[in-house]
Amino acid sequence: MRRQTATGGINPAGSSRALRLDPLSLPVSFDAQDIRADGGVRNVELHRERVVLRRAVQGMRMAINLRVSDFRGIALRGIDDAQMLVLVHRDPSLTIPLCVSSDRDEITAAWQMWSDIFALPQLPEDKTCEPAARRRRHNAIRSRRPKFLARRRGGGALNAANVHRGEREIIARN
């Protein structure tokens, strides 16, 4: 198995080292820009079924392992006079650049190829990527009875056979 390595991350349009990854030669390992990482660079390993992001933040090294199916799709973004293909995640910090080019036909072909390889939809160009809304935390235990009350039997379960009406009470006194 062959690895393709591209260094330098996302380069500005017109650069001689523009990012162009080949989807037919996966797995691919390359460096991409990450403003929060130490040195501003993170390492990305791209496989057919998974993506591994490696970076260091304040000296703490980490590796984030994601399934490709966790990503929303392949999107086309415009940057200056070029366009960029990205693998879009609902968390914008996990979005991964795939291709940067100023040739419209090349970008369109690459967009279709990446979409077919990963079996992800092609996201429209005009759709802005907003971070996902924070999920509400549901407390499953809140609706239950407190622990000390759960041990006791409720008062509504009286047996009708134990109730004696109209009889005299016998009280034993010492």
mmCIF file with all atom_site columns, C-alpha atoms in Angstrom:
data_model
loop_
_atom_site.group_PDB
_atom_site.id
_atom_site.type_symbol
_atom_site.label_atom_id
_atom_site.label_alt_id
_atom_site.label_comp_id
_atom_site.label_asym_id
_atom_site.label_entity_id
_atom_site.label_seq_id
_atom_site.pdbx_PDB_ins_code
_atom_site.Cartn_x
_atom_site.Cartn_y
_atom_site.Cartn_z
_atom_site.occupancy
_atom_site.B_iso_or_equiv
_atom_site.pdbx_formal_charge
_atom_site.auth_seq_id
_atom_site.auth_comp_id
_atom_site.auth_asym_id
_atom_site.auth_atom_id
_atom_site.pdbx_PDB_model_num
ATOM 1   C CA . MET A 1 1   ? 0.000   0.000  0.000   1.00 0.00 ? 1   MET A CA 1
ATOM 2   C CA . ARG A 1 2   ? 1.343   3.374  -0.973  1.00 0.00 ? 2   ARG A CA 1
ATOM 3   C CA . ARG A 1 3   ? 1.049   6.579  1.027   1.00 0.00 ? 3   ARG A CA 1
ATOM 4   C CA . GLN A 1 4   ? 0.729   10.008 -0.447  1.00 0.00 ? 4   GLN A CA 1
ATOM 5   C CA . THR A 1 5   ? 2.163   12.855 1.558   1.00 0.00 ? 5   THR A CA 1
ATOM 6   C CA . ALA A 1 6   ? 1.439   16.503 1.057   1.00 0.00 ? 6   ALA A CA 1
ATOM 7   C CA . THR A 1 7   ? 2.957   19.026 3.411   1.00 0.00 ? 7   THR A CA 1
ATOM 8   C CA . GLY A 1 8   ? 2.086   22.571 4.117   1.00 0.00 ? 8   GLY A CA 1
ATOM 9   C CA . GLY A 1 9   ? -1.666  22.281 4.704   1.00 0.00 ? 9   GLY A CA 1
ATOM 10  C CA . ILE A 1 10  ? -3.957  24.671 2.905   1.00 0.00 ? 10  ILE A CA 1
ATOM 11  C CA . ASN A 1 11  ? -1.848  26.903 0.729   1.00 0.00 ? 11  ASN A CA 1
ATOM 12  C CA . PRO A 1 12  ? -3.071  30.158 -0.726  1.00 0.00 ? 12  PRO A CA 1
ATOM 13  C CA . ALA A 1 13  ? -4.456  30.157 -4.240  1.00 0.00 ? 13  ALA A CA 1
ATOM 14  C CA . GLY A 1 14  ? -1.816  30.359 -6.926  1.00 0.00 ? 14  GLY A CA 1
ATOM 15  C CA . SER A 1 15  ? 0.762   28.612 -4.790  1.00 0.00 ? 15  SER A CA 1
ATOM 16  C CA . SER A 1 16  ? 2.867   26.006 -6.542  1.00 0.00 ? 16  SER A CA 1
ATOM 17  C CA . ARG A 1 17  ? 2.201   23.551 -3.685  1.00 0.00 ? 17  ARG A CA 1
ATOM 18  C CA . ALA A 1 18  ? -1.618  23.670 -3.738  1.00 0.00 ? 18  ALA A CA 1
ATOM 19  C CA . LEU A 1 19  ? -3.279  20.847 -1.831  1.00 0.00 ? 19  LEU A CA 1
ATOM 20  C CA . ARG A 1 20  ? -4.479  18.055 -4.141  1.00 0.00 ? 20  ARG A CA 1
ATOM 21  C CA . LEU A 1 21  ? -5.096  14.675 -2.561  1.00 0.00 ? 21  LEU A CA 1
ATOM 22  C CA . ASP A 1 22  ? -5.819  11.661 -4.730  1.00 0.00 ? 22  ASP A CA 1
ATOM 23  C CA . PRO A 1 23  ? -8.903  9.774  -3.472  1.00 0.00 ? 23  PRO A CA 1
ATOM 24  C CA . LEU A 1 24  ? -7.828  6.628  -5.319  1.00 0.00 ? 24  LEU A CA 1
ATOM 25  C CA . SER A 1 25  ? -4.590  6.272  -3.335  1.00 0.00 ? 25  SER A CA 1
ATOM 26  C CA . LEU A 1 26  ? -5.960  6.060  0.206   1.00 0.00 ? 26  LEU A CA 1
ATOM 27  C CA . PRO A 1 27  ? -4.729  5.929  2.969   1.00 0.00 ? 27  PRO A CA 1
ATOM 28  C CA . VAL A 1 28  ? -3.279  9.441  2.806   1.00 0.00 ? 28  VAL A CA 1
ATOM 29  C CA . SER A 1 29  ? -1.301  11.272 5.471   1.00 0.00 ? 29  SER A CA 1
ATOM 30  C CA . PHE A 1 30  ? -0.781  15.032 5.298   1.00 0.00 ? 30  PHE A CA 1
ATOM 31  C CA . ASP A 1 31  ? -0.396  18.142 7.442   1.00 0.00 ? 31  ASP A CA 1
ATOM 32  C CA . ALA A 1 32  ? -3.120  20.782 7.601   1.00 0.00 ? 32  ALA A CA 1
ATOM 33  C CA . GLN A 1 33  ? -3.401  24.135 9.324   1.00 0.00 ? 33  GLN A CA 1
ATOM 34  C CA . ASP A 1 34  ? -4.946  24.220 12.779  1.00 0.00 ? 34  ASP A CA 1
ATOM 35  C CA . ILE A 1 35  ? -4.871  27.556 14.583  1.00 0.00 ? 35  ILE A CA 1
ATOM 36  C CA . ARG A 1 36  ? -5.381  25.974 18.022  1.00 0.00 ? 36  ARG A CA 1
ATOM 37  C CA . ALA A 1 37  ? -2.620  23.366 17.696  1.00 0.00 ? 37  ALA A CA 1
ATOM 38  C CA . ASP A 1 38  ? 0.982   23.923 18.733  1.00 0.00 ? 38  ASP A CA 1
ATOM 39  C CA . GLY A 1 39  ? 2.890   25.177 15.712  1.00 0.00 ? 39  GLY A CA 1
ATOM 40  C CA . GLY A 1 40  ? -0.417  25.751 13.886  1.00 0.00 ? 40  GLY A CA 1
ATOM 41  C CA . VAL A 1 41  ? -0.260  22.314 12.224  1.00 0.00 ? 41  VAL A CA 1
ATOM 42  C CA . ARG A 1 42  ? -2.131  19.056 12.705  1.00 0.00 ? 42  ARG A CA 1
ATOM 43  C CA . ASN A 1 43  ? -1.472  15.715 11.056  1.00 0.00 ? 43  ASN A CA 1
ATOM 44  C CA . VAL A 1 44  ? -4.391  14.082 9.250   1.00 0.00 ? 44  VAL A CA 1
ATOM 45  C CA . GLU A 1 45  ? -4.553  10.395 8.304   1.00 0.00 ? 45  GLU A CA 1
ATOM 46  C CA . LEU A 1 46  ? -7.356  9.755  5.851   1.00 0.00 ? 46  LEU A CA 1
ATOM 47  C CA . HIS A 1 47  ? -8.591  6.175  5.299   1.00 0.00 ? 47  HIS A CA 1
ATOM 48  C CA . ARG A 1 48  ? -11.711 4.916  3.515   1.00 0.00 ? 48  ARG A CA 1
ATOM 49  C CA . GLU A 1 49  ? -13.549 4.167  6.772   1.00 0.00 ? 49  GLU A CA 1
ATOM 50  C CA . ARG A 1 50  ? -11.894 6.475  9.301   1.00 0.00 ? 50  ARG A CA 1
ATOM 51  C CA . VAL A 1 51  ? -10.018 9.717  9.850   1.00 0.00 ? 51  VAL A CA 1
ATOM 52  C CA . VAL A 1 52  ? -7.319  10.197 12.483  1.00 0.00 ? 52  VAL A CA 1
ATOM 53  C CA . LEU A 1 53  ? -6.391  13.747 13.520  1.00 0.00 ? 53  LEU A CA 1
ATOM 54  C CA . ARG A 1 54  ? -3.176  14.133 15.504  1.00 0.00 ? 54  ARG A CA 1
ATOM 55  C CA . ARG A 1 55  ? -2.208  17.417 17.113  1.00 0.00 ? 55  ARG A CA 1
ATOM 56  C CA . ALA A 1 56  ? -0.670  18.884 20.227  1.00 0.00 ? 56  ALA A CA 1
ATOM 57  C CA . VAL A 1 57  ? -2.368  21.618 22.236  1.00 0.00 ? 57  VAL A CA 1
ATOM 58  C CA . GLN A 1 58  ? -0.249  23.296 24.939  1.00 0.00 ? 58  GLN A CA 1
ATOM 59  C CA . GLY A 1 59  ? 2.135   20.335 24.923  1.00 0.00 ? 59  GLY A CA 1
ATOM 60  C CA . MET A 1 60  ? -0.658  17.745 25.303  1.00 0.00 ? 60  MET A CA 1
ATOM 61  C CA . ARG A 1 61  ? -0.582  15.358 22.348  1.00 0.00 ? 61  ARG A CA 1
ATOM 62  C CA . MET A 1 62  ? -3.891  13.921 21.214  1.00 0.00 ? 62  MET A CA 1
ATOM 63  C CA . ALA A 1 63  ? -5.284  11.720 18.489  1.00 0.00 ? 63  ALA A CA 1
ATOM 64  C CA . ILE A 1 64  ? -8.923  12.011 17.455  1.00 0.00 ? 64  ILE A CA 1
ATOM 65  C CA . ASN A 1 65  ? -10.269 8.920  15.679  1.00 0.00 ? 65  ASN A CA 1
ATOM 66  C CA . LEU A 1 66  ? -13.467 9.536  13.678  1.00 0.00 ? 66  LEU A CA 1
ATOM 67  C CA . ARG A 1 67  ? -15.541 7.369  11.353  1.00 0.00 ? 67  ARG A CA 1
ATOM 68  C CA . VAL A 1 68  ? -16.052 8.798  7.871   1.00 0.00 ? 68  VAL A CA 1
ATOM 69  C CA . SER A 1 69  ? -19.798 8.268  8.349   1.00 0.00 ? 69  SER A CA 1
ATOM 70  C CA . ASP A 1 70  ? -19.680 10.839 11.201  1.00 0.00 ? 70  ASP A CA 1
ATOM 71  C CA . PHE A 1 71  ? -18.988 13.587 8.649   1.00 0.00 ? 71  PHE A CA 1
ATOM 72  C CA . ARG A 1 72  ? -21.866 15.469 7.004   1.00 0.00 ? 72  ARG A CA 1
ATOM 73  C CA . GLY A 1 73  ? -20.535 15.414 3.459   1.00 0.00 ? 73  GLY A CA 1
ATOM 74  C CA . ILE A 1 74  ? -18.157 16.941 0.905   1.00 0.00 ? 74  ILE A CA 1
ATOM 75  C CA . ALA A 1 75  ? -18.563 20.709 0.471   1.00 0.00 ? 75  ALA A CA 1
ATOM 76  C CA . LEU A 1 76  ? -17.218 23.261 -1.948  1.00 0.00 ? 76  LEU A CA 1
ATOM 77  C CA . ARG A 1 77  ? -15.903 26.501 -0.444  1.00 0.00 ? 77  ARG A CA 1
ATOM 78  C CA . GLY A 1 78  ? -14.669 29.592 -2.223  1.00 0.00 ? 78  GLY A CA 1
ATOM 79  C CA . ILE A 1 79  ? -11.371 31.158 -1.130  1.00 0.00 ? 79  ILE A CA 1
ATOM 80  C CA . ASP A 1 80  ? -10.141 34.260 -2.992  1.00 0.00 ? 80  ASP A CA 1
ATOM 81  C CA . ASP A 1 81  ? -9.912  33.246 -6.668  1.00 0.00 ? 81  ASP A CA 1
ATOM 82  C CA . ALA A 1 82  ? -9.726  29.482 -5.992  1.00 0.00 ? 82  ALA A CA 1
ATOM 83  C CA . GLN A 1 83  ? -12.077 26.887 -4.589  1.00 0.00 ? 83  GLN A CA 1
ATOM 84  C CA . MET A 1 84  ? -11.543 24.294 -1.888  1.00 0.00 ? 84  MET A CA 1
ATOM 85  C CA . LEU A 1 85  ? -13.137 20.892 -1.252  1.00 0.00 ? 85  LEU A CA 1
ATOM 86  C CA . VAL A 1 86  ? -13.564 20.019 2.406   1.00 0.00 ? 86  VAL A CA 1
ATOM 87  C CA . LEU A 1 87  ? -14.800 17.006 4.345   1.00 0.00 ? 87  LEU A CA 1
ATOM 88  C CA . VAL A 1 88  ? -17.409 18.731 6.544   1.00 0.00 ? 88  VAL A CA 1
ATOM 89  C CA . HIS A 1 89  ? -18.016 17.722 10.157  1.00 0.00 ? 89  HIS A CA 1
ATOM 90  C CA . ARG A 1 90  ? -20.739 19.283 12.318  1.00 0.00 ? 90  ARG A CA 1
ATOM 91  C CA . ASP A 1 91  ? -17.935 20.573 14.552  1.00 0.00 ? 91  ASP A CA 1
ATOM 92  C CA . PRO A 1 92  ? -16.151 23.134 12.322  1.00 0.00 ? 92  PRO A CA 1
ATOM 93  C CA . SER A 1 93  ? -12.790 22.504 14.004  1.00 0.00 ? 93  SER A CA 1
ATOM 94  C CA . LEU A 1 94  ? -12.861 18.903 12.672  1.00 0.00 ? 94  LEU A CA 1
ATOM 95  C CA . THR A 1 95  ? -13.490 19.883 9.034   1.00 0.00 ? 95  THR A CA 1
ATOM 96  C CA . ILE A 1 96  ? -10.708 18.562 6.777   1.00 0.00 ? 96  ILE A CA 1
ATOM 97  C CA . PRO A 1 97  ? -9.418  20.134 3.531   1.00 0.00 ? 97  PRO A CA 1
ATOM 98  C CA . LEU A 1 98  ? -9.202  17.757 0.563   1.00 0.00 ? 98  LEU A CA 1
ATOM 99  C CA . CYS A 1 99  ? -8.382  19.808 -2.515  1.00 0.00 ? 99  CYS A CA 1
ATOM 100 C CA . VAL A 1 100 ? -7.592  23.412 -3.442  1.00 0.00 ? 100 VAL A CA 1
ATOM 101 C CA . SER A 1 101 ? -7.684  24.473 -7.080  1.00 0.00 ? 101 SER A CA 1
ATOM 102 C CA . SER A 1 102 ? -8.659  27.364 -9.323  1.00 0.00 ? 102 SER A CA 1
ATOM 103 C CA . ASP A 1 103 ? -9.756  25.029 -12.155 1.00 0.00 ? 103 ASP A CA 1
ATOM 104 C CA . ARG A 1 104 ? -13.552 24.645 -11.957 1.00 0.00 ? 104 ARG A CA 1
ATOM 105 C CA . ASP A 1 105 ? -13.648 21.375 -13.967 1.00 0.00 ? 105 ASP A CA 1
ATOM 106 C CA . GLU A 1 106 ? -10.960 19.763 -11.801 1.00 0.00 ? 106 GLU A CA 1
ATOM 107 C CA . ILE A 1 107 ? -12.812 20.727 -8.605  1.00 0.00 ? 107 ILE A CA 1
ATOM 108 C CA . THR A 1 108 ? -16.119 19.374 -9.940  1.00 0.00 ? 108 THR A CA 1
ATOM 109 C CA . ALA A 1 109 ? -14.533 16.030 -10.905 1.00 0.00 ? 109 ALA A CA 1
ATOM 110 C CA . ALA A 1 110 ? -12.748 15.762 -7.550  1.00 0.00 ? 110 ALA A CA 1
ATOM 111 C CA . TRP A 1 111 ? -15.962 16.661 -5.711  1.00 0.00 ? 111 TRP A CA 1
ATOM 112 C CA . GLN A 1 112 ? -17.824 13.786 -7.372  1.00 0.00 ? 112 GLN A CA 1
ATOM 113 C CA . MET A 1 113 ? -14.940 11.348 -6.824  1.00 0.00 ? 113 MET A CA 1
ATOM 114 C CA . TRP A 1 114 ? -14.553 12.125 -3.086  1.00 0.00 ? 114 TRP A CA 1
ATOM 115 C CA . SER A 1 115 ? -18.315 11.874 -2.644  1.00 0.00 ? 115 SER A CA 1
ATOM 116 C CA . ASP A 1 116 ? -18.367 8.434  -4.297  1.00 0.00 ? 116 ASP A CA 1
ATOM 117 C CA . ILE A 1 117 ? -15.327 7.123  -2.378  1.00 0.00 ? 117 ILE A CA 1
ATOM 118 C CA . PHE A 1 118 ? -16.704 8.091  1.046   1.00 0.00 ? 118 PHE A CA 1
ATOM 119 C CA . ALA A 1 119 ? -20.398 7.533  0.160   1.00 0.00 ? 119 ALA A CA 1
ATOM 120 C CA . LEU A 1 120 ? -21.199 11.000 1.504   1.00 0.00 ? 120 LEU A CA 1
ATOM 121 C CA . PRO A 1 121 ? -23.460 13.620 -0.085  1.00 0.00 ? 121 PRO A CA 1
ATOM 122 C CA . GLN A 1 122 ? -22.202 16.636 -1.996  1.00 0.00 ? 122 GLN A CA 1
ATOM 123 C CA . LEU A 1 123 ? -23.185 19.629 0.089   1.00 0.00 ? 123 LEU A CA 1
ATOM 124 C CA . PRO A 1 124 ? -24.263 22.777 -1.763  1.00 0.00 ? 124 PRO A CA 1
ATOM 125 C CA . GLU A 1 125 ? -21.806 25.628 -2.122  1.00 0.00 ? 125 GLU A CA 1
ATOM 126 C CA . ASP A 1 126 ? -24.068 28.279 -0.643  1.00 0.00 ? 126 ASP A CA 1
ATOM 127 C CA . LYS A 1 127 ? -24.918 26.365 2.534   1.00 0.00 ? 127 LYS A CA 1
ATOM 128 C CA . THR A 1 128 ? -23.076 27.967 5.420   1.00 0.00 ? 128 THR A CA 1
ATOM 129 C CA . CYS A 1 129 ? -21.645 25.676 8.041   1.00 0.00 ? 129 CYS A CA 1
ATOM 130 C CA . GLU A 1 130 ? -22.928 26.612 11.457  1.00 0.00 ? 130 GLU A CA 1
ATOM 131 C CA . PRO A 1 131 ? -21.897 24.727 14.538  1.00 0.00 ? 131 PRO A CA 1
ATOM 132 C CA . ALA A 1 132 ? -24.475 22.278 15.792  1.00 0.00 ? 132 ALA A CA 1
ATOM 133 C CA . ALA A 1 133 ? -26.687 23.547 18.561  1.00 0.00 ? 133 ALA A CA 1
ATOM 134 C CA . ARG A 1 134 ? -25.790 22.290 21.985  1.00 0.00 ? 134 ARG A CA 1
ATOM 135 C CA . ARG A 1 135 ? -27.897 19.292 22.887  1.00 0.00 ? 135 ARG A CA 1
ATOM 136 C CA . ARG A 1 136 ? -30.134 19.572 25.904  1.00 0.00 ? 136 ARG A CA 1
ATOM 137 C CA . ARG A 1 137 ? -29.082 17.354 28.711  1.00 0.00 ? 137 ARG A CA 1
ATOM 138 C CA . HIS A 1 138 ? -31.893 15.127 29.828  1.00 0.00 ? 138 HIS A CA 1
ATOM 139 C CA . ASN A 1 139 ? -31.647 13.844 33.352  1.00 0.00 ? 139 ASN A CA 1
ATOM 140 C CA . ALA A 1 140 ? -33.196 10.382 33.238  1.00 0.00 ? 140 ALA A CA 1
ATOM 141 C CA . ILE A 1 141 ? -33.078 9.981  37.018  1.00 0.00 ? 141 ILE A CA 1
ATOM 142 C CA . ARG A 1 142 ? -34.862 13.247 37.792  1.00 0.00 ? 142 ARG A CA 1
ATOM 143 C CA . SER A 1 143 ? -38.327 11.850 37.076  1.00 0.00 ? 143 SER A CA 1
ATOM 144 C CA . ARG A 1 144 ? -37.820 8.793  39.285  1.00 0.00 ? 144 ARG A CA 1
ATOM 145 C CA . ARG A 1 145 ? -38.624 8.576  42.969  1.00 0.00 ? 145 ARG A CA 1
ATOM 146 C CA . PRO A 1 146 ? -35.830 9.285  45.439  1.00 0.00 ? 146 PRO A CA 1
ATOM 147 C CA . LYS A 1 147 ? -33.850 6.269  46.496  1.00 0.00 ? 147 LYS A CA 1
ATOM 148 C CA . PHE A 1 148 ? -35.141 6.165  50.072  1.00 0.00 ? 148 PHE A CA 1
ATOM 149 C CA . LEU A 1 149 ? -38.753 6.336  48.827  1.00 0.00 ? 149 LEU A CA 1
ATOM 150 C CA . ALA A 1 150 ? -38.172 3.657  46.227  1.00 0.00 ? 150 ALA A CA 1
ATOM 151 C CA . ARG A 1 151 ? -37.510 1.130  49.023  1.00 0.00 ? 151 ARG A CA 1
ATOM 152 C CA . ARG A 1 152 ? -40.860 1.816  50.652  1.00 0.00 ? 152 ARG A CA 1
ATOM 153 C CA . ARG A 1 153 ? -44.094 0.471  49.407  1.00 0.00 ? 153 ARG A CA 1
ATOM 154 C CA . GLY A 1 154 ? -46.562 3.102  48.297  1.00 0.00 ? 154 GLY A CA 1
ATOM 155 C CA . GLY A 1 155 ? -49.713 3.735  50.338  1.00 0.00 ? 155 GLY A CA 1
ATOM 156 C CA . GLY A 1 156 ? -52.123 3.299  47.441  1.00 0.00 ? 156 GLY A CA 1
ATOM 157 C CA . ALA A 1 157 ? -51.673 -0.476 47.333  1.00 0.00 ? 157 ALA A CA 1
ATOM 158 C CA . LEU A 1 158 ? -53.858 -1.465 50.326  1.00 0.00 ? 158 LEU A CA 1
ATOM 159 C CA . ASN A 1 159 ? -55.350 -4.911 50.167  1.00 0.00 ? 159 ASN A CA 1
ATOM 160 C CA . ALA A 1 160 ? -59.155 -4.684 50.550  1.00 0.00 ? 160 ALA A CA 1
ATOM 161 C CA . ALA A 1 161 ? -59.227 -8.059 52.374  1.00 0.00 ? 161 ALA A CA 1
ATOM 162 C CA . ASN A 1 162 ? -57.295 -6.576 55.336  1.00 0.00 ? 162 ASN A CA 1
ATOM 163 C CA . VAL A 1 163 ? -59.797 -3.784 55.974  1.00 0.00 ? 163 VAL A CA 1
ATOM 164 C CA . HIS A 1 164 ? -62.432 -4.689 58.613  1.00 0.00 ? 164 HIS A CA 1
ATOM 165 C CA . ARG A 1 165 ? -65.373 -2.324 58.762  1.00 0.00 ? 165 ARG A CA 1
ATOM 166 C CA . GLY A 1 166 ? -68.171 -2.418 61.332  1.00 0.00 ? 166 GLY A CA 1
ATOM 167 C CA . GLU A 1 167 ? -66.294 -4.667 63.772  1.00 0.00 ? 167 GLU A CA 1
ATOM 168 C CA . ARG A 1 168 ? -65.177 -3.908 67.284  1.00 0.00 ? 168 ARG A CA 1
ATOM 169 C CA . GLU A 1 169 ? -61.559 -3.443 67.977  1.00 0.00 ? 169 GLU A CA 1
ATOM 170 C CA . ILE A 1 170 ? -59.843 -5.650 70.539  1.00 0.00 ? 170 ILE A CA 1
ATOM 171 C CA . ILE A 1 171 ? -57.065 -3.936 72.368  1.00 0.00 ? 171 ILE A CA 1
ATOM 172 C CA . ALA A 1 172 ? -54.915 -5.939 74.762  1.00 0.00 ? 172 ALA A CA 1
ATOM 173 C CA . ARG A 1 173 ? -53.807 -3.958 77.751  1.00 0.00 ? 173 ARG A CA 1
ATOM 174 C CA . ASN A 1 174 ? -51.258 -5.169 80.222  1.00 0.00 ? 174 ASN A CA 1
#
